[in-house]
Amino acid sequence: MAQIELSAIRKSFDGNDVLKGIDFRIADGEFISLVGPSGCGKSTLLRIIAGLEPQNSGEVHIDGRPVDGIRPSARNLAMVFQSYALYPHLSTFDNIAVPLRMRRLSAIERLPLLGALLPGRRAKERHIRADIEGIAEQLDIAPLLRRKPGQLSGGQRQRVAVGRAMVREPLAFLFDEPLSNLDAKLRVHMRAELAELHRRLKATFVYVTHDQAEAMTMSSRIAVMMGGELIQAGTPAEIYHEPGDIRVAEFIGSPKINVLPGRIRKDGGVDVPGTALKLTCNAAAGDCRIGVRPERIELGTGPFSGTVIHLENLGAEAFVHLAVEGTGSRLIARLADVRHLPAMASSVAFGFAPDAVRLFDPAGKRIELRLEQAERIREPAHV
Amino acid sequence: MSNAHPIPFRAILRHVLLIAGAAVMLAPFIWMISTASKPQTEIFSSELHLIPYRFALAENLREAFAKANLLRFLLNGIIVTVSIFVLQVMVALPAAYALAKLRFFGRETLFALVLFGILIPPQATAVPVFLLLHKAGLLDSYAALVLPFTISVFGIFLMRQFFKTVPDDLVDAARMDGISEFGIVWRVMLPAAIPAVTAFGIFSVVAHWNDYFWPLIVLNSEHLRTPPLAVAHFRNSEAGTSYGPLMAAAMVIIAPLVIAFLFAQRRFIEGITLTGIK
Ligand SMILES: Nc1ncnc2c1ncn2[C@@H]1O[C@H](COP(=O)(O)OP(=O)(O)OP(=O)(O)O)[C@@H](O)[C@H]1O
Ligand SMILES: [Mg+2]
């Protein structure tokens, strides 16, 4: 139960800027996902929060207290690693017991043989055992307590790693791609379990992933990082529907958002080569990029036409790849109704509602639109 | 089956070569056992025979044990090799951990110095170390046998290479769990590195058990002698070399190593493949 505040965090490795000034505030009890392409600095940021890596400048506050220079264990955060990082020579039970023993037993009590003779140790060990059995019950790993990590499956190891994090009742949990070593089916299952765990513990979760499906399904907020900067944070719906940057729009959503080249006229109107869209904006005249999500492309009617170059029928939905006539660009349309697919190589007309358009300037920044009044009234007809 | 021919031929050739090599290696060893089992007269007879006409192993052993305090020498050997190994581990593991997992200024230079240290033969530093021990008044003591070997650059190098293969996440997890840096060395790295420590232990113990050069230089007192000096003792006797008891004593001092090898054979081979040293 903690809020974490990052201010102007900078980090470079060998003169190579990895984090370029991150300001971010994580509220108490939030499930925050940090997403971004490989190498954008997600793990580095998480390790700075954990205290495993010192930042070059900037501050980390946990519950209002600066924690810079405080040892990782004293920050009272727990971390689950991608490789699980279980101690290979210890049983599941002992793995989960390590953080408790380190905290509750004195250095003398931890000594292998002598420690066992000390009077207080027995009672403490009993408490530790009780705590671990409680955790094992919750995570469904009670039968595995005596096994070594080498004798566990990936999913079981993952649970043990979560158990080792849970047992210390930390202020916040830090996850670094904890599901990426699991197969697809187990990943979906563990996704639901982690979300459930978050609801039950009501603790702050900071979850690093490059899998946007994980971020979209589990988190209360998503923070998108690119090239060492945090470029947008918001609820999954905000990030998906109102991306502030074309990189965010392209990173979130599968298949990727369609991007068509466009032009802003002097009067604020927007053209796709050959066709004027029924919307205007306040931006200066010049080139722009027009983003439309695949599910907002409507086949059959519209001012544009394209040739079907590829079809992907997934059963519940289908993706139609089109080569747009006149521009040479390609786009993907998502069809919910797979019974009426266009034929390969056929030419189809298509269009999209003006409110489906997300407009970006050449630098990738979002441009706000003004929908034309008439269009907004006609809108229900499209649905 | 057309290509089945070259393979057996190669296999035979390989085995012939290996057997020849093994015979060369084993010959002195077999000769030692043979001599240790012969009475004095047969040892000096001009004909070569491997199997003695009259077995005199028991007599030779009895004489060996009577002439020299072999048990005491064996005990010395154990005290010295075990102390050396324990101290080497206590120095090498933290050093190797720092070189493998901690980031600090000058790490690469230090590691280069470690590599450089491996190149220096112990004989080259023998005189300065001898003088140092003399000034410290430690000559002719267990300390003189043990102290010069407590820092094993080879051990540091070997353990550092092994620690490099331990995932960083494991170290970080230990830090999150509240284990101190020294705690990580002993509670996380050491258990993970048992095969490497075993391999290093074998090299270290064999080398110092068999070391003749250094004990010969620093020791005077008979009661401190290590096993190889004990064998030499038989050669130096005024009454001429008595080869039977000498070989019997050699057998006795080699026995602990052979027995240890038989017990730890699998580990030993694991260790050798681990280090890539042949
Ligand atoms: N210890 C280090 N020394 C030098 N460079 C490093 C170190 N750790 C990370 N980097 C660099 O910092 C950048 C960001 O790394 P980071 O691990 O944070 O990426 P990430 O976003 O977690 O990527 P991934 O999704 O692949 O895990 C990378 O370019 C990486 O090469
Ligand atoms: Mg990472």
XYZ file of C-alpha atoms and ligand atoms in Angstrom:
693
model
C 0.000 0.000 0.000
C 2.149 2.780 -1.204
C 2.314 5.598 -3.614
C 5.466 5.907 -5.610
C 6.626 9.186 -7.014
C 9.342 9.556 -9.602
C 10.711 12.966 -10.377
C 13.115 13.769 -13.210
C 14.755 10.365 -13.172
C 17.748 10.201 -15.459
C 20.019 7.273 -16.066
C 22.816 6.646 -18.478
C 25.047 3.645 -19.006
C 28.500 4.495 -20.299
C 27.388 7.892 -21.589
C 24.368 6.332 -23.252
C 21.139 7.981 -22.046
C 18.688 5.253 -21.169
C 16.178 7.280 -19.137
C 15.758 10.905 -20.087
C 13.897 12.515 -17.248
C 10.940 10.438 -16.085
C 8.254 12.138 -14.000
C 5.521 9.875 -12.843
C 3.236 9.335 -9.928
C 1.807 5.948 -9.044
C -1.155 6.096 -6.728
C -1.745 3.805 -3.786
C -3.246 0.470 -4.818
C -2.894 1.091 -8.510
C -2.045 -1.576 -11.075
C 0.319 0.283 -13.377
C 1.715 -1.324 -16.487
C 4.892 0.032 -17.990
C 4.879 -0.880 -21.655
C 7.144 -0.045 -24.519
C 9.346 -1.668 -27.119
C 12.428 -3.635 -26.160
C 15.279 -1.534 -24.865
C 13.209 1.544 -24.016
C 14.286 1.447 -20.377
C 11.346 -0.231 -18.623
C 13.445 -2.674 -16.641
C 15.939 0.035 -15.799
C 13.158 2.219 -14.392
C 11.788 -0.662 -12.364
C 15.237 -1.443 -10.997
C 15.671 2.177 -10.002
C 12.383 2.042 -8.086
C 13.565 -1.168 -6.437
C 16.913 0.359 -5.540
C 18.906 -2.211 -7.487
C 20.285 0.466 -9.773
C 21.190 4.018 -8.724
C 19.830 6.814 -10.919
C 22.160 9.532 -12.179
C 19.769 12.250 -11.099
C 16.195 12.650 -9.970
C 14.383 11.301 -6.952
C 12.220 8.374 -5.969
C 9.714 8.896 -3.161
C 7.754 6.075 -1.611
C 4.837 7.216 0.515
C 6.297 10.698 0.496
C 9.697 9.662 1.842
C 12.778 9.891 -0.348
C 14.324 6.440 -0.678
C 17.448 7.291 -2.617
C 20.428 5.589 -1.072
C 18.228 3.194 0.874
C 19.008 -0.487 0.350
C 16.573 -2.494 -1.800
C 15.358 -4.652 1.061
C 14.783 -1.633 3.311
C 12.433 -0.083 0.760
C 10.058 -2.935 1.485
C 9.181 -3.640 -2.110
C 8.986 -7.081 -3.634
C 10.088 -7.969 -7.119
C 9.176 -10.843 -9.404
C 11.721 -11.421 -12.134
C 11.269 -12.664 -15.655
C 13.524 -15.623 -14.936
C 11.806 -16.043 -11.522
C 15.273 -16.027 -9.905
C 14.492 -18.785 -7.414
C 17.430 -20.087 -5.364
C 18.203 -23.348 -7.163
C 19.600 -25.133 -4.103
C 16.639 -24.408 -1.821
C 13.261 -26.100 -1.710
C 10.123 -24.153 -2.526
C 9.488 -23.753 1.172
C 12.953 -22.390 1.874
C 12.802 -20.117 -1.151
C 9.671 -18.466 0.181
C 11.150 -18.434 3.675
C 14.287 -16.469 2.747
C 12.807 -12.959 3.006
C 11.067 -13.834 6.277
C 14.155 -15.399 7.812
C 16.256 -12.441 6.751
C 13.839 -10.073 8.392
C 12.715 -11.939 11.485
C 15.794 -13.885 12.569
C 18.919 -12.244 13.929
C 22.260 -12.956 12.291
C 23.109 -15.487 15.014
C 19.787 -17.243 14.739
C 20.372 -17.690 11.012
C 23.627 -19.639 11.564
C 23.207 -23.152 10.209
C 23.710 -25.318 13.311
C 24.154 -23.014 16.262
C 21.068 -21.006 15.344
C 18.772 -23.970 15.725
C 19.797 -24.288 19.377
C 18.806 -20.764 20.335
C 15.590 -20.561 22.347
C 13.745 -17.909 20.327
C 14.341 -19.538 16.999
C 11.809 -22.331 17.386
C 8.859 -20.020 17.890
C 9.924 -17.759 15.053
C 10.302 -20.719 12.722
C 6.785 -21.808 13.658
C 5.424 -18.421 12.660
C 7.340 -18.485 9.429
C 5.995 -21.945 8.658
C 2.443 -20.828 9.320
C 2.832 -17.786 7.073
C 4.293 -19.817 4.248
C 1.594 -22.448 4.475
C -1.022 -19.709 4.268
C 0.590 -18.296 1.127
C 1.006 -21.745 -0.397
C -2.682 -22.379 0.168
C -3.654 -19.166 -1.608
C -1.377 -19.827 -4.568
C -2.174 -23.514 -4.829
C 1.427 -24.606 -4.353
C 1.039 -26.436 -1.038
C 1.956 -29.844 -2.535
C 5.149 -28.395 -4.040
C 6.722 -27.007 -0.882
C 9.369 -29.715 -0.606
C 10.466 -29.660 -4.231
C 13.451 -27.846 -5.637
C 12.882 -25.220 -8.362
C 14.437 -27.566 -10.929
C 11.558 -29.970 -10.373
C 8.847 -27.392 -11.053
C 7.180 -26.359 -14.303
C 7.413 -22.783 -15.532
C 3.973 -21.880 -14.237
C 4.696 -23.403 -10.837
C 8.002 -21.547 -10.577
C 6.176 -18.364 -11.416
C 3.759 -18.959 -8.565
C 6.589 -19.675 -6.154
C 8.230 -16.416 -7.195
C 4.957 -14.600 -6.549
C 4.708 -16.383 -3.204
C 8.187 -15.243 -2.237
C 7.114 -11.687 -3.068
C 3.771 -11.919 -1.248
C 5.065 -13.429 1.939
C 6.832 -10.263 3.035
C 3.684 -8.162 2.669
C 5.516 -5.453 0.775
C 4.374 -1.891 0.175
C 4.366 -2.529 -3.546
C 5.018 -5.338 -6.002
C 7.334 -4.873 -8.935
C 6.981 -7.317 -11.816
C 9.456 -7.506 -14.683
C 7.811 -9.411 -17.510
C 6.823 -12.248 -15.213
C 4.745 -14.084 -17.792
C 6.968 -13.887 -20.829
C 8.552 -17.302 -20.245
C 5.201 -19.085 -20.151
C 3.333 -20.589 -23.066
C 0.439 -18.641 -24.530
C -2.338 -20.532 -22.797
C -0.781 -20.391 -19.354
C -0.053 -16.727 -19.884
C -3.733 -15.961 -20.370
C -4.545 -17.956 -17.266
C -1.877 -16.289 -15.131
C -3.059 -12.922 -16.380
C -6.422 -13.510 -14.770
C -4.758 -14.810 -11.598
C -2.510 -11.797 -11.207
C -5.417 -9.405 -11.738
C -7.352 -11.357 -9.124
C -4.359 -11.219 -6.771
C -4.240 -7.461 -7.173
C -7.922 -7.122 -6.337
C -7.444 -9.255 -3.249
C -4.245 -7.670 -1.911
C -5.173 -4.114 -2.910
C -1.432 -3.415 -3.068
C 0.353 -1.209 -5.577
C 1.491 -3.224 -8.587
C 4.057 -1.952 -11.060
C 4.102 -4.311 -13.971
C 6.632 -4.157 -16.797
C 5.703 -5.859 -20.022
C 6.123 -5.462 -23.723
C 2.969 -7.481 -24.277
C 0.207 -4.959 -24.791
C -2.507 -7.563 -24.253
C -1.259 -8.016 -20.673
C -1.202 -4.285 -20.137
C -4.661 -3.742 -21.618
C -6.340 -6.541 -19.690
C -4.862 -6.203 -16.218
C -3.945 -2.660 -15.451
C -5.838 0.275 -14.082
C -3.389 2.562 -15.867
C -0.830 2.089 -18.593
C 2.326 4.130 -18.953
C 3.874 3.946 -22.412
C 7.630 4.409 -22.636
C 9.618 5.006 -25.805
C 13.323 5.634 -26.101
C 13.802 6.488 -22.443
C 10.834 8.808 -22.156
C 7.424 8.272 -20.708
C 5.213 9.597 -23.451
C 1.712 8.882 -22.206
C -0.059 7.470 -19.187
C -3.743 6.760 -18.865
C -6.380 4.098 -18.520
C -6.253 1.322 -21.114
C -9.250 2.867 -22.908
C -7.628 6.302 -23.011
C -4.390 4.901 -24.325
C -6.205 2.917 -26.970
C -8.730 5.481 -28.100
C -6.976 8.759 -27.433
C -3.271 8.200 -28.086
C -1.341 11.430 -27.718
C 1.452 10.336 -30.012
C 1.581 8.257 -33.140
C 4.131 5.938 -31.490
C 1.610 5.161 -28.776
C -1.114 4.641 -31.362
C 1.115 2.261 -33.297
C 2.388 0.389 -30.258
C -1.001 -0.309 -28.682
C -3.511 -2.306 -30.662
C -3.164 -5.437 -32.702
C -3.217 -5.378 -35.648
C -1.518 -2.015 -35.718
C -3.434 1.177 -36.363
C -3.654 2.076 -40.072
C -1.729 5.184 -40.995
C -2.501 7.033 -44.232
C -0.591 10.032 -45.488
C -2.682 13.197 -45.511
C -2.544 16.952 -45.975
C -3.999 19.797 -43.956
C -5.325 22.541 -46.228
C -5.026 26.256 -45.545
C -8.636 26.382 -44.399
C -8.041 23.594 -41.844
C -9.701 20.872 -43.899
C -7.968 17.497 -44.155
C -7.327 15.615 -47.390
C -6.317 12.086 -48.002
C -4.797 12.257 -51.510
C -7.739 12.669 -53.835
C -10.468 12.854 -51.197
C -11.466 15.498 -48.669
C -12.425 14.246 -45.223
C -15.376 15.791 -43.478
C -13.381 17.278 -40.652
C -11.238 20.255 -39.872
C -8.512 21.146 -37.446
C -6.691 24.199 -36.192
C -3.234 23.116 -37.188
C -1.084 24.903 -39.756
C -1.286 23.704 -43.336
C 1.086 20.926 -44.312
C 1.583 17.177 -44.238
C -0.059 15.061 -41.579
C -0.713 11.435 -40.804
C -4.158 9.948 -40.448
C -4.619 7.023 -38.091
C -7.663 4.760 -38.210
C -8.055 1.591 -36.123
C -8.731 -1.555 -38.167
C -12.149 -2.071 -36.568
C -13.233 1.415 -37.688
C -12.628 0.719 -41.372
C -15.964 -0.002 -43.027
C -15.922 -2.139 -46.143
C -18.566 -1.883 -48.879
C -19.245 1.827 -48.974
C -17.110 4.894 -48.871
C -15.027 7.203 -50.966
C -11.948 5.010 -51.138
C -11.270 1.745 -52.873
C -8.621 -0.878 -52.443
C -7.607 -4.300 -53.669
C -7.747 -7.277 -51.301
C -4.216 -8.628 -51.066
C -4.477 -10.914 -48.049
C -7.165 -12.433 -45.871
C -6.784 -13.719 -42.307
C -9.823 -15.524 -41.002
C -9.490 -16.278 -37.281
C -12.975 -17.709 -36.945
C -14.461 -15.099 -34.654
C -13.090 -12.222 -36.685
C -11.207 -11.652 -39.889
C -8.564 -9.232 -41.057
C -8.671 -7.950 -44.624
C -5.438 -6.479 -45.966
C -6.039 -3.847 -48.630
C -3.753 -2.030 -51.027
C -5.269 1.425 -51.274
C -5.737 2.540 -54.858
C -4.001 5.738 -55.776
C -1.663 6.022 -52.758
C 0.135 2.714 -52.705
C -0.301 2.472 -48.927
C -1.695 -0.612 -47.273
C -4.182 -0.994 -44.497
C -5.965 -3.647 -42.487
C -9.675 -3.805 -41.814
C -11.142 -5.916 -39.061
C -14.393 -7.654 -39.894
C -16.548 -8.965 -37.080
C -18.737 -10.903 -39.510
C -16.609 -13.604 -41.133
C -19.457 -14.954 -43.246
C -19.232 -12.164 -45.794
C -15.602 -11.823 -46.711
C -14.554 -10.102 -49.920
C -12.779 -12.288 -52.464
C -9.016 -12.168 -52.847
C -7.812 -9.672 -55.464
C -11.241 -8.106 -55.716
C -11.642 -4.392 -55.470
C -13.686 -3.100 -52.545
C -14.897 0.326 -51.580
C -14.224 1.426 -48.031
C -14.501 4.414 -45.766
C -14.387 5.410 -42.131
C -16.358 7.705 -39.886
C -14.748 11.088 -39.249
C -14.686 10.426 -35.527
C -12.562 7.331 -36.149
C -9.751 9.537 -37.377
C -6.775 10.307 -35.150
C -4.688 13.003 -36.741
C -0.936 13.377 -36.093
C 1.529 16.013 -37.222
C 4.741 14.974 -39.011
C 6.559 14.854 -35.655
C 3.954 12.375 -34.419
C 2.064 14.658 -32.002
C -1.682 14.387 -31.906
C -3.725 17.121 -33.609
C -7.174 17.815 -32.180
C -10.017 17.638 -34.665
C -13.226 19.534 -35.085
C -15.858 17.338 -36.566
C -18.174 19.075 -39.013
C -21.623 19.475 -37.586
C -23.485 17.720 -40.402
C -21.228 14.703 -40.080
C -21.872 14.272 -36.422
C -25.642 14.142 -37.024
C -25.240 11.545 -39.735
C -22.977 9.472 -37.515
C -25.593 7.001 -36.131
C -26.306 5.893 -39.693
C -22.840 4.338 -39.849
C -23.235 2.219 -36.781
C 26.339 -50.118 -43.907
C 28.910 -48.975 -46.478
C 30.204 -46.259 -44.163
C 30.400 -48.579 -41.167
C 34.009 -49.560 -41.954
C 35.971 -46.398 -41.257
C 34.304 -45.912 -37.887
C 35.460 -49.136 -36.191
C 38.931 -48.658 -37.624
C 39.119 -45.158 -36.197
C 37.719 -46.356 -32.932
C 40.365 -49.089 -32.723
C 43.143 -46.657 -33.553
C 41.850 -44.262 -30.934
C 41.767 -46.952 -28.295
C 45.202 -48.248 -29.165
C 46.601 -44.756 -28.749
C 44.748 -44.214 -25.508
C 45.886 -47.534 -24.095
C 49.478 -46.757 -25.043
C 49.192 -43.419 -23.289
C 47.615 -44.976 -20.235
C 50.375 -47.623 -20.080
C 53.057 -44.935 -20.113
C 51.252 -43.072 -17.355
C 50.624 -46.151 -15.267
C 54.031 -47.786 -15.616
C 55.789 -45.931 -12.775
C 52.783 -46.464 -10.588
C 52.734 -50.195 -11.230
C 56.499 -50.337 -10.748
C 56.023 -48.638 -7.395
C 53.494 -51.237 -6.261
C 55.695 -54.005 -7.576
C 58.792 -52.717 -5.795
C 56.879 -52.117 -2.600
C 55.908 -55.786 -2.642
C 59.415 -57.182 -3.190
C 62.009 -58.087 -0.615
C 65.336 -56.204 -0.795
C 67.125 -59.031 -2.634
C 64.626 -59.138 -5.472
C 64.690 -55.363 -5.920
C 68.408 -55.438 -6.633
C 68.392 -58.569 -8.787
C 69.320 -57.919 -12.429
C 66.305 -59.601 -13.999
C 63.149 -57.586 -14.516
C 60.010 -59.096 -13.140
C 56.833 -57.412 -12.171
C 55.354 -59.972 -9.832
C 57.597 -60.725 -6.866
C 58.555 -64.348 -6.132
C 58.009 -63.677 -2.467
C 55.477 -61.057 -1.351
C 57.098 -58.663 1.112
C 54.547 -55.871 1.115
C 53.655 -56.341 4.779
C 57.294 -56.306 5.855
C 58.049 -53.214 3.798
C 55.030 -51.449 5.210
C 55.987 -52.420 8.732
C 59.482 -51.147 8.176
C 58.188 -47.931 6.619
C 55.949 -47.235 9.570
C 58.749 -48.154 11.990
C 61.380 -45.955 10.372
C 59.241 -42.848 10.026
C 56.185 -41.496 11.767
C 54.075 -41.898 8.638
C 50.756 -41.276 10.395
C 52.039 -37.978 11.689
C 53.142 -37.005 8.175
C 49.760 -37.942 6.766
C 48.092 -35.843 9.449
C 50.394 -32.943 8.566
C 49.398 -33.355 4.952
C 45.731 -33.196 5.864
C 46.149 -30.180 8.136
C 48.121 -28.281 5.529
C 46.000 -29.082 2.467
C 42.687 -28.534 4.246
C 43.832 -25.226 5.747
C 45.123 -24.048 2.410
C 41.905 -24.978 0.650
C 39.606 -23.411 3.245
C 41.580 -20.166 3.253
C 41.755 -20.135 -0.530
C 37.972 -20.443 -0.740
C 37.494 -17.720 1.858
C 39.609 -15.360 -0.220
C 38.695 -16.470 -3.734
C 34.893 -16.486 -3.458
C 34.370 -12.893 -2.313
C 37.053 -11.707 -4.733
C 35.518 -13.629 -7.603
C 32.056 -12.337 -6.709
C 33.283 -8.757 -6.789
C 35.026 -9.302 -10.117
C 32.029 -11.037 -11.656
C 29.009 -9.204 -10.291
C 29.881 -5.838 -8.803
C 30.493 -2.762 -10.890
C 33.331 -0.612 -9.639
C 36.105 1.528 -10.998
C 39.158 -0.462 -12.033
C 37.467 -3.845 -12.117
C 38.846 -4.814 -15.507
C 42.360 -3.761 -14.491
C 42.152 -5.855 -11.357
C 40.973 -8.825 -13.334
C 43.847 -8.362 -15.777
C 46.201 -8.431 -12.787
C 44.617 -11.677 -11.631
C 45.233 -13.189 -15.057
C 48.767 -11.892 -14.935
C 49.213 -13.491 -11.520
C 48.408 -16.903 -12.996
C 51.449 -16.567 -15.248
C 53.908 -16.188 -12.377
C 55.424 -19.530 -11.352
C 55.611 -20.050 -7.586
C 59.356 -20.665 -7.806
C 59.835 -17.107 -9.036
C 58.480 -15.660 -5.818
C 59.981 -18.325 -3.557
C 62.944 -16.298 -2.367
C 61.058 -13.097 -1.481
C 58.337 -15.093 0.249
C 60.984 -17.064 2.123
C 62.628 -13.841 3.310
C 59.249 -12.442 4.297
C 58.483 -15.515 6.387
C 61.950 -15.339 7.898
C 61.457 -11.699 8.940
C 58.054 -12.573 10.357
C 59.660 -15.418 12.283
C 57.310 -17.936 10.748
C 59.777 -20.304 9.094
C 59.534 -23.938 10.093
C 55.866 -23.834 11.073
C 52.457 -24.764 9.678
C 51.959 -21.078 8.879
C 54.978 -21.198 6.559
C 53.379 -24.095 4.695
C 49.920 -22.529 4.486
C 50.144 -18.723 4.294
C 51.920 -18.322 0.942
C 49.104 -20.206 -0.803
C 46.017 -18.599 0.722
C 45.496 -16.299 -2.232
C 45.040 -18.457 -5.279
C 44.765 -16.350 -8.413
C 43.792 -19.461 -10.294
C 40.973 -20.015 -7.805
C 39.801 -16.426 -8.186
C 39.879 -16.749 -11.948
C 38.042 -20.085 -11.953
C 35.318 -18.930 -9.588
C 34.920 -15.623 -11.392
C 34.328 -17.432 -14.669
C 31.734 -19.606 -12.973
C 30.012 -16.718 -11.216
C 29.673 -14.977 -14.572
C 27.248 -17.728 -15.540
C 25.037 -17.190 -12.476
C 22.130 -14.981 -13.584
C 22.175 -11.388 -12.330
C 18.502 -11.715 -11.441
C 19.409 -14.239 -8.751
C 21.772 -11.753 -7.134
C 19.155 -9.013 -7.376
C 16.496 -11.266 -5.891
C 18.814 -11.929 -2.952
C 19.324 -8.203 -2.493
C 15.570 -7.652 -2.521
C 15.229 -10.391 0.079
C 17.636 -8.542 2.332
C 20.743 -10.704 2.042
C 23.964 -8.703 2.460
C 26.685 -8.775 -0.167
C 28.804 -11.212 1.866
C 25.650 -13.178 2.570
C 25.106 -13.449 -1.174
C 28.599 -14.894 -1.600
C 28.076 -17.647 0.974
C 24.344 -18.315 0.776
C 23.634 -17.846 -2.914
C 26.832 -18.020 -4.955
C 28.600 -20.794 -3.038
C 25.702 -23.280 -3.272
C 25.336 -22.475 -6.961
C 29.067 -22.952 -7.478
C 29.561 -26.277 -5.686
C 30.771 -28.056 -8.866
C 33.349 -25.333 -9.479
C 34.451 -25.300 -5.845
C 34.830 -29.077 -5.955
C 36.913 -28.897 -9.094
C 39.080 -26.220 -7.582
C 39.340 -28.216 -4.356
C 40.643 -31.223 -6.221
C 43.311 -29.211 -7.990
C 44.297 -27.412 -4.843
C 44.455 -30.475 -2.591
C 46.347 -32.599 -5.116
C 48.842 -29.825 -5.812
C 49.598 -29.127 -2.156
C 49.501 -32.709 -0.990
C 52.161 -33.535 -3.559
C 54.152 -30.334 -3.180
C 57.776 -31.147 -2.489
C 59.523 -27.910 -3.319
C 58.027 -25.509 -0.772
C 57.978 -27.725 2.356
C 61.569 -28.710 1.590
C 62.581 -25.043 1.650
C 60.760 -23.810 4.731
C 60.820 -26.851 7.031
C 63.509 -28.073 9.376
C 61.648 -29.917 12.091
C 60.780 -33.495 11.399
C 57.378 -33.363 13.082
C 56.062 -30.813 10.564
C 57.001 -32.786 7.465
C 54.426 -33.332 4.759
C 54.064 -36.710 3.000
C 56.419 -36.114 0.048
C 59.206 -35.101 2.465
C 58.512 -38.241 4.403
C 59.232 -40.337 1.340
C 62.403 -38.446 0.661
C 63.434 -39.269 4.213
C 63.961 -42.898 3.212
C 66.270 -41.904 0.427
C 68.428 -39.810 2.681
C 68.995 -42.449 5.321
C 72.671 -42.997 5.972
C 72.342 -46.739 5.493
C 71.695 -46.244 1.762
C 68.353 -46.093 0.050
C 65.967 -48.815 1.124
C 63.688 -48.970 -1.872
C 61.170 -51.457 -0.537
C 60.058 -49.370 2.446
C 60.401 -46.199 0.360
C 57.951 -47.482 -2.219
C 55.674 -48.775 0.503
C 55.675 -45.321 2.086
C 54.981 -43.748 -1.303
C 52.009 -46.067 -1.660
C 50.732 -45.019 1.738
C 50.913 -41.323 0.984
C 49.295 -41.695 -2.411
C 46.519 -43.855 -1.006
C 44.392 -41.017 0.438
C 44.334 -39.251 -2.922
C 43.467 -42.430 -4.810
C 40.720 -43.308 -2.365
C 39.343 -39.758 -2.497
C 39.457 -39.910 -6.275
C 37.524 -43.177 -6.366
C 34.844 -41.667 -4.161
C 34.608 -38.392 -6.017
C 35.299 -39.714 -9.489
C 32.113 -38.360 -11.011
C 32.554 -34.952 -9.423
C 36.161 -34.890 -10.534
C 35.233 -35.497 -14.152
C 32.429 -32.929 -13.926
C 34.949 -30.494 -12.560
C 37.421 -31.117 -15.334
C 34.841 -30.686 -18.067
C 33.689 -27.564 -16.258
C 37.056 -25.902 -16.269
C 38.044 -27.152 -19.687
C 41.434 -28.036 -18.253
C 42.889 -31.315 -19.377
N 23.956 -2.769 -16.923
C 23.857 -2.150 -18.104
N 24.959 -1.690 -18.723
C 24.869 -1.053 -19.917
N 23.722 -0.843 -20.575
C 22.585 -1.280 -20.019
C 22.591 -1.961 -18.749
N 21.312 -2.288 -18.445
C 20.564 -1.838 -19.465
N 21.317 -1.228 -20.403
C 20.820 -0.601 -21.646
O 19.747 0.227 -21.304
C 18.733 0.158 -22.278
C 17.401 -0.125 -21.605
O 17.460 -1.405 -21.013
P 16.237 -2.039 -20.276
O 16.672 -3.348 -19.769
O 15.698 -1.076 -19.294
O 15.210 -2.225 -21.468
P 13.730 -2.843 -21.410
O 12.809 -1.739 -21.776
O 13.503 -3.524 -20.137
O 13.791 -3.864 -22.596
P 13.185 -5.350 -22.678
O 11.750 -5.207 -23.053
O 13.978 -5.955 -23.780
O 13.397 -6.000 -21.356
C 19.149 -0.887 -23.275
O 19.617 -0.224 -24.428
C 20.264 -1.619 -22.596
O 21.215 -2.017 -23.520
Mg 13.390 -5.599 -19.508
